[in-house]
Amino acid sequence: MEFEEDSTASKRMKIAENEDPITKVQFSALIVDDDPLIRKIHSEVLNSLGFQTRVAKSGKEAVDLYHAGANFDIVFMDMQMPVMNGIEATKELRGMGVSTKIVGVSSECSESEIEAFILAGLDLYYAKPLTDANKIIPLMEDLKNKSVPNEGPKKTM
Amino acid sequence: MDNVIQLQKKLVDYKTSLFNEGILDDQFTQLQQLQDESNPDFVVEVVSLFFKDSERLFDELTKTLDQQNIDFNRLDAHVHQLKGSSSSIGAQRVQRVCILFRNYCEGRNIEECLKCLQQLKREYYFVKNKLETLFKLEKQIMEAGGTIPVQ
């Protein structure tokens, strides 16, 4: 089998061969999305990179998990969800004092919606779907170097 | 062995045609790259979820468009969902009709929305048929003792 140099499969091969020390540490991720397809795809991408994953179907479920004492190394938050959307959920979590890295993941958002999402308390924003390991591995670097001060919210397409 | 080689070539040619005709895009390839020995049915599972979800959304869209006073926000929300899921599996043509549909929802144009729904169903059943054929070819190769070629 052949793999492209920077494909997700290639990265996973390197992980399997223990070439990448980052992945010896297991991180936990919460995937918040009302779309079961996205939950499944994002879970698989993150599992393949060594994350332990949990899913929430709405912003409210995510907030309830934190109220119940759950904690995660990173949260992937969709924007458009019924019951409680990503902006409201992010605001709630930050209001509760949750300092977990929150990555906004959404599709077809206007600049103003993205700005509002970032202002709600995101650390980063990515366009959906998030299947590129090259975008997630730097996040794992950040998690590993948690003691390094945050540069502030960034938007990446 | 000849049979396996023939089937493998048939699969590669079939897949290539799906990409060349814009029926599938790179997102489908990304899904295939996530599949491995620890989750050998990942793509089939994801696509099956897409089929189930889409057919549920078609029912919702039909119901919403049947109402006396159409709730265009509700309509738009359903189309947005379908747009998201079709884009997640690389069903490019379905995604494109969704984009058009959303514009007509915004314009509250009932006639065009109804046309879009019909077009959406056509594109959906078209890609469904293509994907089912693709999976059948893959199954034939596995049953003949071969492996699925990576493009």
PDB file of N, CA, C and O in Angstrom, chain B residues 3-75:
ATOM      1  N   ASN B   3      -9.413 -13.060 -12.239  1.00  0.00           N
ATOM      2  CA  ASN B   3     -10.706 -12.501 -11.901  1.00  0.00           C
ATOM      3  C   ASN B   3     -10.536 -11.355 -10.909  1.00  0.00           C
ATOM      4  O   ASN B   3     -11.150 -10.294 -11.066  1.00  0.00           O
ATOM      5  N   VAL B   4      -9.695 -11.566  -9.890  1.00  0.00           N
ATOM      6  CA  VAL B   4      -9.458 -10.523  -8.884  1.00  0.00           C
ATOM      7  C   VAL B   4      -8.866  -9.288  -9.549  1.00  0.00           C
ATOM      8  O   VAL B   4      -9.309  -8.161  -9.301  1.00  0.00           O
ATOM      9  N   ILE B   5      -7.897  -9.500 -10.411  1.00  0.00           N
ATOM     10  CA  ILE B   5      -7.235  -8.368 -11.091  1.00  0.00           C
ATOM     11  C   ILE B   5      -8.248  -7.609 -11.943  1.00  0.00           C
ATOM     12  O   ILE B   5      -8.270  -6.366 -11.949  1.00  0.00           O
ATOM     13  N   GLN B   6      -9.102  -8.367 -12.631  1.00  0.00           N
ATOM     14  CA  GLN B   6     -10.127  -7.719 -13.466  1.00  0.00           C
ATOM     15  C   GLN B   6     -11.080  -6.893 -12.609  1.00  0.00           C
ATOM     16  O   GLN B   6     -11.433  -5.760 -12.953  1.00  0.00           O
ATOM     17  N   LEU B   7     -11.496  -7.492 -11.484  1.00  0.00           N
ATOM     18  CA  LEU B   7     -12.424  -6.799 -10.579  1.00  0.00           C
ATOM     19  C   LEU B   7     -11.774  -5.548  -9.993  1.00  0.00           C
ATOM     20  O   LEU B   7     -12.421  -4.497  -9.868  1.00  0.00           O
ATOM     21  N   GLN B   8     -10.508  -5.659  -9.660  1.00  0.00           N
ATOM     22  CA  GLN B   8      -9.796  -4.522  -9.086  1.00  0.00           C
ATOM     23  C   GLN B   8      -9.714  -3.387 -10.096  1.00  0.00           C
ATOM     24  O   GLN B   8      -9.918  -2.211  -9.743  1.00  0.00           O
ATOM     25  N   LYS B   9      -9.449  -3.739 -11.340  1.00  0.00           N
ATOM     26  CA  LYS B   9      -9.367  -2.712 -12.387  1.00  0.00           C
ATOM     27  C   LYS B   9     -10.750  -2.071 -12.583  1.00  0.00           C
ATOM     28  O   LYS B   9     -10.883  -0.852 -12.713  1.00  0.00           O
ATOM     29  N   LYS B  10     -11.781  -2.912 -12.551  1.00  0.00           N
ATOM     30  CA  LYS B  10     -13.150  -2.416 -12.719  1.00  0.00           C
ATOM     31  C   LYS B  10     -13.481  -1.422 -11.598  1.00  0.00           C
ATOM     32  O   LYS B  10     -14.066  -0.355 -11.849  1.00  0.00           O
ATOM     33  N   LEU B  11     -13.049  -1.756 -10.374  1.00  0.00           N
ATOM     34  CA  LEU B  11     -13.307  -0.885  -9.233  1.00  0.00           C
ATOM     35  C   LEU B  11     -12.590   0.454  -9.382  1.00  0.00           C
ATOM     36  O   LEU B  11     -13.181   1.515  -9.186  1.00  0.00           O
ATOM     37  N   VAL B  12     -11.316   0.396  -9.715  1.00  0.00           N
ATOM     38  CA  VAL B  12     -10.519   1.622  -9.872  1.00  0.00           C
ATOM     39  C   VAL B  12     -11.131   2.510 -10.963  1.00  0.00           C
ATOM     40  O   VAL B  12     -11.295   3.719 -10.777  1.00  0.00           O
ATOM     41  N   ASP B  13     -11.509   1.895 -12.092  1.00  0.00           N
ATOM     42  CA  ASP B  13     -12.104   2.665 -13.195  1.00  0.00           C
ATOM     43  C   ASP B  13     -13.433   3.274 -12.763  1.00  0.00           C
ATOM     44  O   ASP B  13     -13.741   4.431 -13.092  1.00  0.00           O
ATOM     45  N   TYR B  14     -14.218   2.494 -12.030  1.00  0.00           N
ATOM     46  CA  TYR B  14     -15.533   2.969 -11.581  1.00  0.00           C
ATOM     47  C   TYR B  14     -15.378   4.148 -10.623  1.00  0.00           C
ATOM     48  O   TYR B  14     -16.038   5.182 -10.771  1.00  0.00           O
ATOM     49  N   LYS B  15     -14.472   3.981  -9.659  1.00  0.00           N
ATOM     50  CA  LYS B  15     -14.230   5.065  -8.693  1.00  0.00           C
ATOM     51  C   LYS B  15     -13.751   6.320  -9.407  1.00  0.00           C
ATOM     52  O   LYS B  15     -14.207   7.428  -9.113  1.00  0.00           O
ATOM     53  N   THR B  16     -12.823   6.145 -10.328  1.00  0.00           N
ATOM     54  CA  THR B  16     -12.281   7.297 -11.077  1.00  0.00           C
ATOM     55  C   THR B  16     -13.397   8.036 -11.793  1.00  0.00           C
ATOM     56  O   THR B  16     -13.443   9.274 -11.777  1.00  0.00           O
ATOM     57  N   SER B  17     -14.318   7.278 -12.380  1.00  0.00           N
ATOM     58  CA  SER B  17     -15.417   7.925 -13.114  1.00  0.00           C
ATOM     59  C   SER B  17     -16.309   8.721 -12.165  1.00  0.00           C
ATOM     60  O   SER B  17     -16.780   9.802 -12.509  1.00  0.00           O
ATOM     61  N   LEU B  18     -16.511   8.209 -10.946  1.00  0.00           N
ATOM     62  CA  LEU B  18     -17.342   8.932  -9.979  1.00  0.00           C
ATOM     63  C   LEU B  18     -16.719  10.266  -9.609  1.00  0.00           C
ATOM     64  O   LEU B  18     -17.416  11.274  -9.445  1.00  0.00           O
ATOM     65  N   PHE B  19     -15.396  10.279  -9.498  1.00  0.00           N
ATOM     66  CA  PHE B  19     -14.710  11.526  -9.178  1.00  0.00           C
ATOM     67  C   PHE B  19     -14.692  12.465 -10.391  1.00  0.00           C
ATOM     68  O   PHE B  19     -14.946  13.659 -10.265  1.00  0.00           O
ATOM     69  N   ASN B  20     -14.422  11.902 -11.550  1.00  0.00           N
ATOM     70  CA  ASN B  20     -14.369  12.737 -12.766  1.00  0.00           C
ATOM     71  C   ASN B  20     -15.711  13.378 -13.080  1.00  0.00           C
ATOM     72  O   ASN B  20     -15.765  14.495 -13.590  1.00  0.00           O
ATOM     73  N   GLU B  21     -16.804  12.667 -12.777  1.00  0.00           N
ATOM     74  CA  GLU B  21     -18.140  13.205 -13.055  1.00  0.00           C
ATOM     75  C   GLU B  21     -18.647  14.108 -11.941  1.00  0.00           C
ATOM     76  O   GLU B  21     -19.777  14.589 -11.990  1.00  0.00           O
ATOM     77  N   GLY B  22     -17.817  14.318 -10.916  1.00  0.00           N
ATOM     78  CA  GLY B  22     -18.205  15.221  -9.823  1.00  0.00           C
ATOM     79  C   GLY B  22     -19.280  14.652  -8.910  1.00  0.00           C
ATOM     80  O   GLY B  22     -19.944  15.389  -8.180  1.00  0.00           O
ATOM     81  N   ILE B  23     -19.450  13.312  -8.964  1.00  0.00           N
ATOM     82  CA  ILE B  23     -20.472  12.699  -8.112  1.00  0.00           C
ATOM     83  C   ILE B  23     -19.936  12.589  -6.683  1.00  0.00           C
ATOM     84  O   ILE B  23     -20.650  12.793  -5.706  1.00  0.00           O
ATOM     85  N   LEU B  24     -18.637  12.265  -6.594  1.00  0.00           N
ATOM     86  CA  LEU B  24     -17.962  12.236  -5.294  1.00  0.00           C
ATOM     87  C   LEU B  24     -16.789  13.199  -5.337  1.00  0.00           C
ATOM     88  O   LEU B  24     -16.219  13.446  -6.410  1.00  0.00           O
ATOM     89  N   ASP B  25     -16.429  13.739  -4.160  1.00  0.00           N
ATOM     90  CA  ASP B  25     -15.231  14.599  -4.125  1.00  0.00           C
ATOM     91  C   ASP B  25     -14.231  14.085  -3.087  1.00  0.00           C
ATOM     92  O   ASP B  25     -14.417  13.001  -2.515  1.00  0.00           O
ATOM     93  N   ASP B  26     -13.199  14.870  -2.865  1.00  0.00           N
ATOM     94  CA  ASP B  26     -12.079  14.438  -2.034  1.00  0.00           C
ATOM     95  C   ASP B  26     -12.476  14.026  -0.616  1.00  0.00           C
ATOM     96  O   ASP B  26     -11.782  13.245   0.041  1.00  0.00           O
ATOM     97  N   GLN B  27     -13.600  14.546  -0.149  1.00  0.00           N
ATOM     98  CA  GLN B  27     -14.044  14.184   1.205  1.00  0.00           C
ATOM     99  C   GLN B  27     -14.279  12.681   1.313  1.00  0.00           C
ATOM    100  O   GLN B  27     -14.009  12.074   2.348  1.00  0.00           O
ATOM    101  N   PHE B  28     -14.732  12.046   0.236  1.00  0.00           N
ATOM    102  CA  PHE B  28     -14.953  10.601   0.245  1.00  0.00           C
ATOM    103  C   PHE B  28     -13.619   9.873   0.403  1.00  0.00           C
ATOM    104  O   PHE B  28     -13.501   8.900   1.139  1.00  0.00           O
ATOM    105  N   THR B  29     -12.603  10.398  -0.285  1.00  0.00           N
ATOM    106  CA  THR B  29     -11.248   9.817  -0.174  1.00  0.00           C
ATOM    107  C   THR B  29     -10.752   9.914   1.267  1.00  0.00           C
ATOM    108  O   THR B  29     -10.146   8.975   1.794  1.00  0.00           O
ATOM    109  N   GLN B  30     -11.017  11.068   1.911  1.00  0.00           N
ATOM    110  CA  GLN B  30     -10.583  11.258   3.303  1.00  0.00           C
ATOM    111  C   GLN B  30     -11.242  10.220   4.215  1.00  0.00           C
ATOM    112  O   GLN B  30     -10.612   9.699   5.140  1.00  0.00           O
ATOM    113  N   LEU B  31     -12.501   9.915   3.937  1.00  0.00           N
ATOM    114  CA  LEU B  31     -13.194   8.892   4.738  1.00  0.00           C
ATOM    115  C   LEU B  31     -12.539   7.527   4.540  1.00  0.00           C
ATOM    116  O   LEU B  31     -12.327   6.781   5.489  1.00  0.00           O
ATOM    117  N   GLN B  32     -12.203   7.220   3.293  1.00  0.00           N
ATOM    118  CA  GLN B  32     -11.575   5.926   2.997  1.00  0.00           C
ATOM    119  C   GLN B  32     -10.226   5.807   3.705  1.00  0.00           C
ATOM    120  O   GLN B  32      -9.842   4.724   4.152  1.00  0.00           O
ATOM    121  N   GLN B  33      -9.530   6.940   3.814  1.00  0.00           N
ATOM    122  CA  GLN B  33      -8.225   6.924   4.477  1.00  0.00           C
ATOM    123  C   GLN B  33      -8.345   6.683   5.977  1.00  0.00           C
ATOM    124  O   GLN B  33      -7.383   6.297   6.630  1.00  0.00           O
ATOM    125  N   LEU B  34      -9.530   6.920   6.526  1.00  0.00           N
ATOM    126  CA  LEU B  34      -9.734   6.685   7.959  1.00  0.00           C
ATOM    127  C   LEU B  34     -10.005   5.209   8.240  1.00  0.00           C
ATOM    128  O   LEU B  34      -9.931   4.764   9.372  1.00  0.00           O
ATOM    129  N   GLN B  35     -10.336   4.454   7.208  1.00  0.00           N
ATOM    130  CA  GLN B  35     -10.685   3.042   7.379  1.00  0.00           C
ATOM    131  C   GLN B  35      -9.416   2.208   7.475  1.00  0.00           C
ATOM    132  O   GLN B  35      -8.481   2.438   6.719  1.00  0.00           O
ATOM    133  N   ASP B  36      -9.387   1.281   8.426  1.00  0.00           N
ATOM    134  CA  ASP B  36      -8.265   0.346   8.494  1.00  0.00           C
ATOM    135  C   ASP B  36      -8.727  -0.968   9.118  1.00  0.00           C
ATOM    136  O   ASP B  36      -9.928  -1.182   9.282  1.00  0.00           O
ATOM    137  N   GLU B  37      -7.759  -1.821   9.494  1.00  0.00           N
ATOM    138  CA  GLU B  37      -8.119  -3.154  10.014  1.00  0.00           C
ATOM    139  C   GLU B  37      -8.924  -3.051  11.300  1.00  0.00           C
ATOM    140  O   GLU B  37      -9.722  -3.936  11.616  1.00  0.00           O
ATOM    141  N   SER B  38      -8.708  -1.971  12.072  1.00  0.00           N
ATOM    142  CA  SER B  38      -9.430  -1.875  13.348  1.00  0.00           C
ATOM    143  C   SER B  38     -10.879  -1.422  13.132  1.00  0.00           C
ATOM    144  O   SER B  38     -11.723  -1.587  13.990  1.00  0.00           O
ATOM    145  N   ASN B  39     -11.160  -0.830  11.973  1.00  0.00           N
ATOM    146  CA  ASN B  39     -12.539  -0.450  11.650  1.00  0.00           C
ATOM    147  C   ASN B  39     -12.787  -0.657  10.154  1.00  0.00           C
ATOM    148  O   ASN B  39     -12.927   0.304   9.397  1.00  0.00           O
ATOM    149  N   PRO B  40     -12.812  -1.930   9.720  1.00  0.00           N
ATOM    150  CA  PRO B  40     -12.855  -2.254   8.288  1.00  0.00           C
ATOM    151  C   PRO B  40     -14.145  -1.849   7.577  1.00  0.00           C
ATOM    152  O   PRO B  40     -14.176  -1.792   6.353  1.00  0.00           O
ATOM    153  N   ASP B  41     -15.201  -1.563   8.350  1.00  0.00           N
ATOM    154  CA  ASP B  41     -16.487  -1.213   7.727  1.00  0.00           C
ATOM    155  C   ASP B  41     -16.837   0.256   7.906  1.00  0.00           C
ATOM    156  O   ASP B  41     -17.982   0.655   7.746  1.00  0.00           O
ATOM    157  N   PHE B  42     -15.859   1.061   8.240  1.00  0.00           N
ATOM    158  CA  PHE B  42     -16.110   2.464   8.572  1.00  0.00           C
ATOM    159  C   PHE B  42     -16.849   3.197   7.462  1.00  0.00           C
ATOM    160  O   PHE B  42     -17.864   3.859   7.710  1.00  0.00           O
ATOM    161  N   VAL B  43     -16.374   3.090   6.245  1.00  0.00           N
ATOM    162  CA  VAL B  43     -16.982   3.853   5.140  1.00  0.00           C
ATOM    163  C   VAL B  43     -18.427   3.402   4.907  1.00  0.00           C
ATOM    164  O   VAL B  43     -19.331   4.236   4.771  1.00  0.00           O
ATOM    165  N   VAL B  44     -18.640   2.093   4.893  1.00  0.00           N
ATOM    166  CA  VAL B  44     -20.002   1.577   4.698  1.00  0.00           C
ATOM    167  C   VAL B  44     -20.920   2.061   5.826  1.00  0.00           C
ATOM    168  O   VAL B  44     -22.060   2.472   5.586  1.00  0.00           O
ATOM    169  N   GLU B  45     -20.404   2.067   7.064  1.00  0.00           N
ATOM    170  CA  GLU B  45     -21.217   2.514   8.207  1.00  0.00           C
ATOM    171  C   GLU B  45     -21.575   3.993   8.083  1.00  0.00           C
ATOM    172  O   GLU B  45     -22.718   4.390   8.305  1.00  0.00           O
ATOM    173  N   VAL B  46     -20.583   4.797   7.720  1.00  0.00           N
ATOM    174  CA  VAL B  46     -20.823   6.243   7.586  1.00  0.00           C
ATOM    175  C   VAL B  46     -21.827   6.502   6.461  1.00  0.00           C
ATOM    176  O   VAL B  46     -22.763   7.287   6.620  1.00  0.00           O
ATOM    177  N   VAL B  47     -21.621   5.845   5.340  1.00  0.00           N
ATOM    178  CA  VAL B  47     -22.516   6.053   4.193  1.00  0.00           C
ATOM    179  C   VAL B  47     -23.928   5.558   4.512  1.00  0.00           C
ATOM    180  O   VAL B  47     -24.918   6.188   4.134  1.00  0.00           O
ATOM    181  N   SER B  48     -24.030   4.452   5.251  1.00  0.00           N
ATOM    182  CA  SER B  48     -25.362   3.951   5.647  1.00  0.00           C
ATOM    183  C   SER B  48     -26.078   4.949   6.545  1.00  0.00           C
ATOM    184  O   SER B  48     -27.286   5.147   6.429  1.00  0.00           O
ATOM    185  N   LEU B  49     -25.312   5.584   7.409  1.00  0.00           N
ATOM    186  CA  LEU B  49     -25.870   6.633   8.279  1.00  0.00           C
ATOM    187  C   LEU B  49     -26.378   7.785   7.424  1.00  0.00           C
ATOM    188  O   LEU B  49     -27.442   8.357   7.691  1.00  0.00           O
ATOM    189  N   PHE B  50     -25.613   8.122   6.408  1.00  0.00           N
ATOM    190  CA  PHE B  50     -25.987   9.198   5.484  1.00  0.00           C
ATOM    191  C   PHE B  50     -27.296   8.853   4.780  1.00  0.00           C
ATOM    192  O   PHE B  50     -28.197   9.689   4.668  1.00  0.00           O
ATOM    193  N   PHE B  51     -27.433   7.609   4.325  1.00  0.00           N
ATOM    194  CA  PHE B  51     -28.664   7.182   3.644  1.00  0.00           C
ATOM    195  C   PHE B  51     -29.860   7.325   4.590  1.00  0.00           C
ATOM    196  O   PHE B  51     -30.905   7.878   4.237  1.00  0.00           O
ATOM    197  N   LYS B  52     -29.676   6.830   5.819  1.00  0.00           N
ATOM    198  CA  LYS B  52     -30.776   6.833   6.794  1.00  0.00           C
ATOM    199  C   LYS B  52     -31.177   8.272   7.113  1.00  0.00           C
ATOM    200  O   LYS B  52     -32.362   8.633   7.103  1.00  0.00           O
ATOM    201  N   ASP B  53     -30.170   9.090   7.380  1.00  0.00           N
ATOM    202  CA  ASP B  53     -30.385  10.486   7.745  1.00  0.00           C
ATOM    203  C   ASP B  53     -31.063  11.255   6.613  1.00  0.00           C
ATOM    204  O   ASP B  53     -31.995  12.035   6.832  1.00  0.00           O
ATOM    205  N   SER B  54     -30.598  11.035   5.398  1.00  0.00           N
ATOM    206  CA  SER B  54     -31.131  11.752   4.236  1.00  0.00           C
ATOM    207  C   SER B  54     -32.589  11.418   4.019  1.00  0.00           C
ATOM    208  O   SER B  54     -33.408  12.308   3.758  1.00  0.00           O
ATOM    209  N   GLU B  55     -32.932  10.142   4.121  1.00  0.00           N
ATOM    210  CA  GLU B  55     -34.321   9.745   3.861  1.00  0.00           C
ATOM    211  C   GLU B  55     -35.254  10.289   4.925  1.00  0.00           C
ATOM    212  O   GLU B  55     -36.382  10.697   4.626  1.00  0.00           O
ATOM    213  N   ARG B  56     -34.749  10.372   6.152  1.00  0.00           N
ATOM    214  CA  ARG B  56     -35.529  11.005   7.220  1.00  0.00           C
ATOM    215  C   ARG B  56     -35.740  12.489   6.885  1.00  0.00           C
ATOM    216  O   ARG B  56     -36.837  13.035   7.036  1.00  0.00           O
ATOM    217  N   LEU B  57     -34.684  13.145   6.424  1.00  0.00           N
ATOM    218  CA  LEU B  57     -34.778  14.575   6.094  1.00  0.00           C
ATOM    219  C   LEU B  57     -35.708  14.817   4.913  1.00  0.00           C
ATOM    220  O   LEU B  57     -36.431  15.819   4.898  1.00  0.00           O
ATOM    221  N   PHE B  58     -35.738  13.909   3.936  1.00  0.00           N
ATOM    222  CA  PHE B  58     -36.673  14.062   2.809  1.00  0.00           C
ATOM    223  C   PHE B  58     -38.116  14.024   3.312  1.00  0.00           C
ATOM    224  O   PHE B  58     -38.959  14.795   2.858  1.00  0.00           O
ATOM    225  N   ASP B  59     -38.399  13.114   4.269  1.00  0.00           N
ATOM    226  CA  ASP B  59     -39.743  13.058   4.851  1.00  0.00           C
ATOM    227  C   ASP B  59     -40.089  14.384   5.523  1.00  0.00           C
ATOM    228  O   ASP B  59     -41.185  14.914   5.356  1.00  0.00           O
ATOM    229  N   GLU B  60     -39.132  14.900   6.280  1.00  0.00           N
ATOM    230  CA  GLU B  60     -39.349  16.174   6.979  1.00  0.00           C
ATOM    231  C   GLU B  60     -39.574  17.314   5.994  1.00  0.00           C
ATOM    232  O   GLU B  60     -40.452  18.161   6.191  1.00  0.00           O
ATOM    233  N   LEU B  61     -38.762  17.338   4.941  1.00  0.00           N
ATOM    234  CA  LEU B  61     -38.877  18.401   3.933  1.00  0.00           C
ATOM    235  C   LEU B  61     -40.241  18.333   3.250  1.00  0.00           C
ATOM    236  O   LEU B  61     -40.900  19.358   3.047  1.00  0.00           O
ATOM    237  N   THR B  62     -40.669  17.128   2.908  1.00  0.00           N
ATOM    238  CA  THR B  62     -41.971  16.950   2.247  1.00  0.00           C
ATOM    239  C   THR B  62     -43.090  17.418   3.159  1.00  0.00           C
ATOM    240  O   THR B  62     -43.982  18.160   2.740  1.00  0.00           O
ATOM    241  N   LYS B  63     -43.022  17.012   4.429  1.00  0.00           N
ATOM    242  CA  LYS B  63     -44.061  17.412   5.408  1.00  0.00           C
ATOM    243  C   LYS B  63     -44.105  18.930   5.532  1.00  0.00           C
ATOM    244  O   LYS B  63     -45.176  19.536   5.529  1.00  0.00           O
ATOM    245  N   THR B  64     -42.928  19.536   5.651  1.00  0.00           N
ATOM    246  CA  THR B  64     -42.853  20.990   5.856  1.00  0.00           C
ATOM    247  C   THR B  64     -43.403  21.733   4.647  1.00  0.00           C
ATOM    248  O   THR B  64     -44.127  22.734   4.804  1.00  0.00           O
ATOM    249  N   LEU B  65     -43.106  21.236   3.444  1.00  0.00           N
ATOM    250  CA  LEU B  65     -43.585  21.905   2.230  1.00  0.00           C
ATOM    251  C   LEU B  65     -45.081  21.666   1.991  1.00  0.00           C
ATOM    252  O   LEU B  65     -45.700  22.368   1.201  1.00  0.00           O
ATOM    253  N   ASP B  66     -45.640  20.682   2.685  1.00  0.00           N
ATOM    254  CA  ASP B  66     -47.066  20.358   2.547  1.00  0.00           C
ATOM    255  C   ASP B  66     -47.958  21.256   3.381  1.00  0.00           C
ATOM    256  O   ASP B  66     -49.176  21.275   3.208  1.00  0.00           O
ATOM    257  N   GLN B  67     -47.341  21.978   4.317  1.00  0.00           N
ATOM    258  CA  GLN B  67     -48.124  22.802   5.243  1.00  0.00           C
ATOM    259  C   GLN B  67     -48.791  23.966   4.522  1.00  0.00           C
ATOM    260  O   GLN B  67     -48.303  24.455   3.513  1.00  0.00           O
ATOM    261  N   GLN B  68     -49.894  24.419   5.117  1.00  0.00           N
ATOM    262  CA  GLN B  68     -50.614  25.586   4.610  1.00  0.00           C
ATOM    263  C   GLN B  68     -49.693  26.815   4.664  1.00  0.00           C
ATOM    264  O   GLN B  68     -49.505  27.520   3.673  1.00  0.00           O
ATOM    265  N   ASN B  69     -49.138  27.031   5.851  1.00  0.00           N
ATOM    266  CA  ASN B  69     -48.175  28.126   6.031  1.00  0.00           C
ATOM    267  C   ASN B  69     -46.798  27.525   6.211  1.00  0.00           C
ATOM    268  O   ASN B  69     -46.479  26.996   7.268  1.00  0.00           O
ATOM    269  N   ILE B  70     -45.997  27.585   5.168  1.00  0.00           N
ATOM    270  CA  ILE B  70     -44.690  26.925   5.197  1.00  0.00           C
ATOM    271  C   ILE B  70     -43.743  27.653   6.146  1.00  0.00           C
ATOM    272  O   ILE B  70     -43.567  28.868   6.069  1.00  0.00           O
ATOM    273  N   ASP B  71     -43.121  26.856   7.028  1.00  0.00           N
ATOM    274  CA  ASP B  71     -42.122  27.408   7.941  1.00  0.00           C
ATOM    275  C   ASP B  71     -40.768  27.334   7.223  1.00  0.00           C
ATOM    276  O   ASP B  71     -40.095  26.291   7.234  1.00  0.00           O
ATOM    277  N   PHE B  72     -40.371  28.451   6.609  1.00  0.00           N
ATOM    278  CA  PHE B  72     -39.141  28.452   5.809  1.00  0.00           C
ATOM    279  C   PHE B  72     -37.884  28.296   6.660  1.00  0.00           C
ATOM    280  O   PHE B  72     -36.875  27.788   6.185  1.00  0.00           O
ATOM    281  N   ASN B  73     -37.972  28.729   7.917  1.00  0.00           N
ATOM    282  CA  ASN B  73     -36.817  28.554   8.812  1.00  0.00           C
ATOM    283  C   ASN B  73     -36.579  27.074   9.078  1.00  0.00           C
ATOM    284  O   ASN B  73     -35.444  26.598   9.073  1.00  0.00           O
ATOM    285  N   ARG B  74     -37.686  26.371   9.308  1.00  0.00           N
ATOM    286  CA  ARG B  74     -37.609  24.934   9.560  1.00  0.00           C
ATOM    287  C   ARG B  74     -37.088  24.209   8.311  1.00  0.00           C
ATOM    288  O   ARG B  74     -36.228  23.330   8.383  1.00  0.00           O
ATOM    289  N   LEU B  75     -37.615  24.652   7.171  1.00  0.00           N
ATOM    290  CA  LEU B  75     -37.188  24.084   5.884  1.00  0.00           C
ATOM    291  C   LEU B  75     -35.685  24.261   5.707  1.00  0.00           C
ATOM    292  O   LEU B  75     -34.944  23.325   5.394  1.00  0.00           O
TER     293      LEU B  75
END
